[in-house]
């Protein structure tokens, strides 16, 4: 497998479409249904090479999530 990509989106359909596209390109794909789930994944294991986050999510939006991850 190639680089590891963490995809964060509250839409199951969007997650599956993006996952299929990225895996066909040789990427290893991790999925998170919320920014909270993604934050746990990032802090508990090897960091992904890239994080792709939906901008408009309930509770914590993608921009706030990325700033929080970057600051940690």
Coordinates of C-alpha atoms in Angstrom, one line a residue:
X1 CA 0.0 0.0 0.0
X2 CA 1.0 3.6 -0.5
X3 CA 0.7 6.7 1.7
X4 CA -1.9 6.6 4.5
X5 CA -4.9 9.0 4.1
X6 CA -7.3 9.8 6.9
X7 CA -10.7 10.9 5.5
X8 CA -13.1 12.7 7.9
X9 CA -16.7 13.2 6.9
X10 CA -20.1 12.8 8.5
X11 CA -21.5 11.4 5.3
X12 CA -21.2 7.7 4.9
X13 CA -21.8 8.0 1.1
X14 CA -19.0 10.6 0.8
X15 CA -16.6 8.4 2.8
X16 CA -17.2 5.4 0.7
X17 CA -16.8 7.3 -2.6
X18 CA -13.6 8.9 -1.5
X19 CA -12.3 5.6 0.0
X20 CA -12.9 3.7 -3.3
X21 CA -11.2 6.4 -5.4
X22 CA -8.2 6.7 -3.1
X23 CA -7.7 2.9 -2.7
X24 CA -7.8 2.5 -6.5
X25 CA -4.9 5.0 -6.6
X26 CA -2.9 2.8 -4.2
X27 CA -3.5 4.7 -1.0
X28 CA -4.2 3.2 2.4
X29 CA -7.4 4.8 3.6
X30 CA -8.6 5.3 7.2
X31 CA -12.2 6.6 7.7
X32 CA -13.6 8.7 10.6
X33 CA -17.2 9.8 10.8
X34 CA -16.5 12.8 13.1
X35 CA -13.7 15.1 14.0
X36 CA -13.7 13.5 17.5
X37 CA -13.2 10.0 16.1
X38 CA -10.4 11.3 13.8
X39 CA -8.7 13.0 16.7
X40 CA -8.7 9.8 18.7
X41 CA -7.3 7.9 15.6
X42 CA -4.5 10.5 15.1
X43 CA -3.5 10.6 18.8
X44 CA -3.5 6.8 19.3
X45 CA -1.6 5.5 16.4
X46 CA 0.9 6.3 13.7
X47 CA -0.1 9.7 12.1
X48 CA -1.5 9.5 8.6
X49 CA 0.5 11.1 5.8
X50 CA -2.5 13.2 4.7
X51 CA -5.8 14.2 6.4
X52 CA -8.8 15.0 4.2
X53 CA -11.6 16.7 6.2
X54 CA -15.0 17.9 5.3
X55 CA -15.3 21.6 6.0
X56 CA -19.0 21.5 7.2
X57 CA -19.5 18.9 9.9
X58 CA -21.6 19.0 13.0
X59 CA -20.0 19.9 16.3
X60 CA -16.4 20.6 15.2
X61 CA -15.9 21.7 11.5
X62 CA -13.0 20.5 9.4
X63 CA -11.1 23.8 9.7
X64 CA -11.2 23.8 13.5
X65 CA -10.3 20.1 13.5
X66 CA -7.2 20.7 11.3
X67 CA -6.1 23.7 13.4
X68 CA -6.4 21.6 16.6
X69 CA -4.4 18.7 15.1
X70 CA -1.8 21.0 13.8
X71 CA -1.4 22.7 17.2
X72 CA -0.9 19.3 18.9

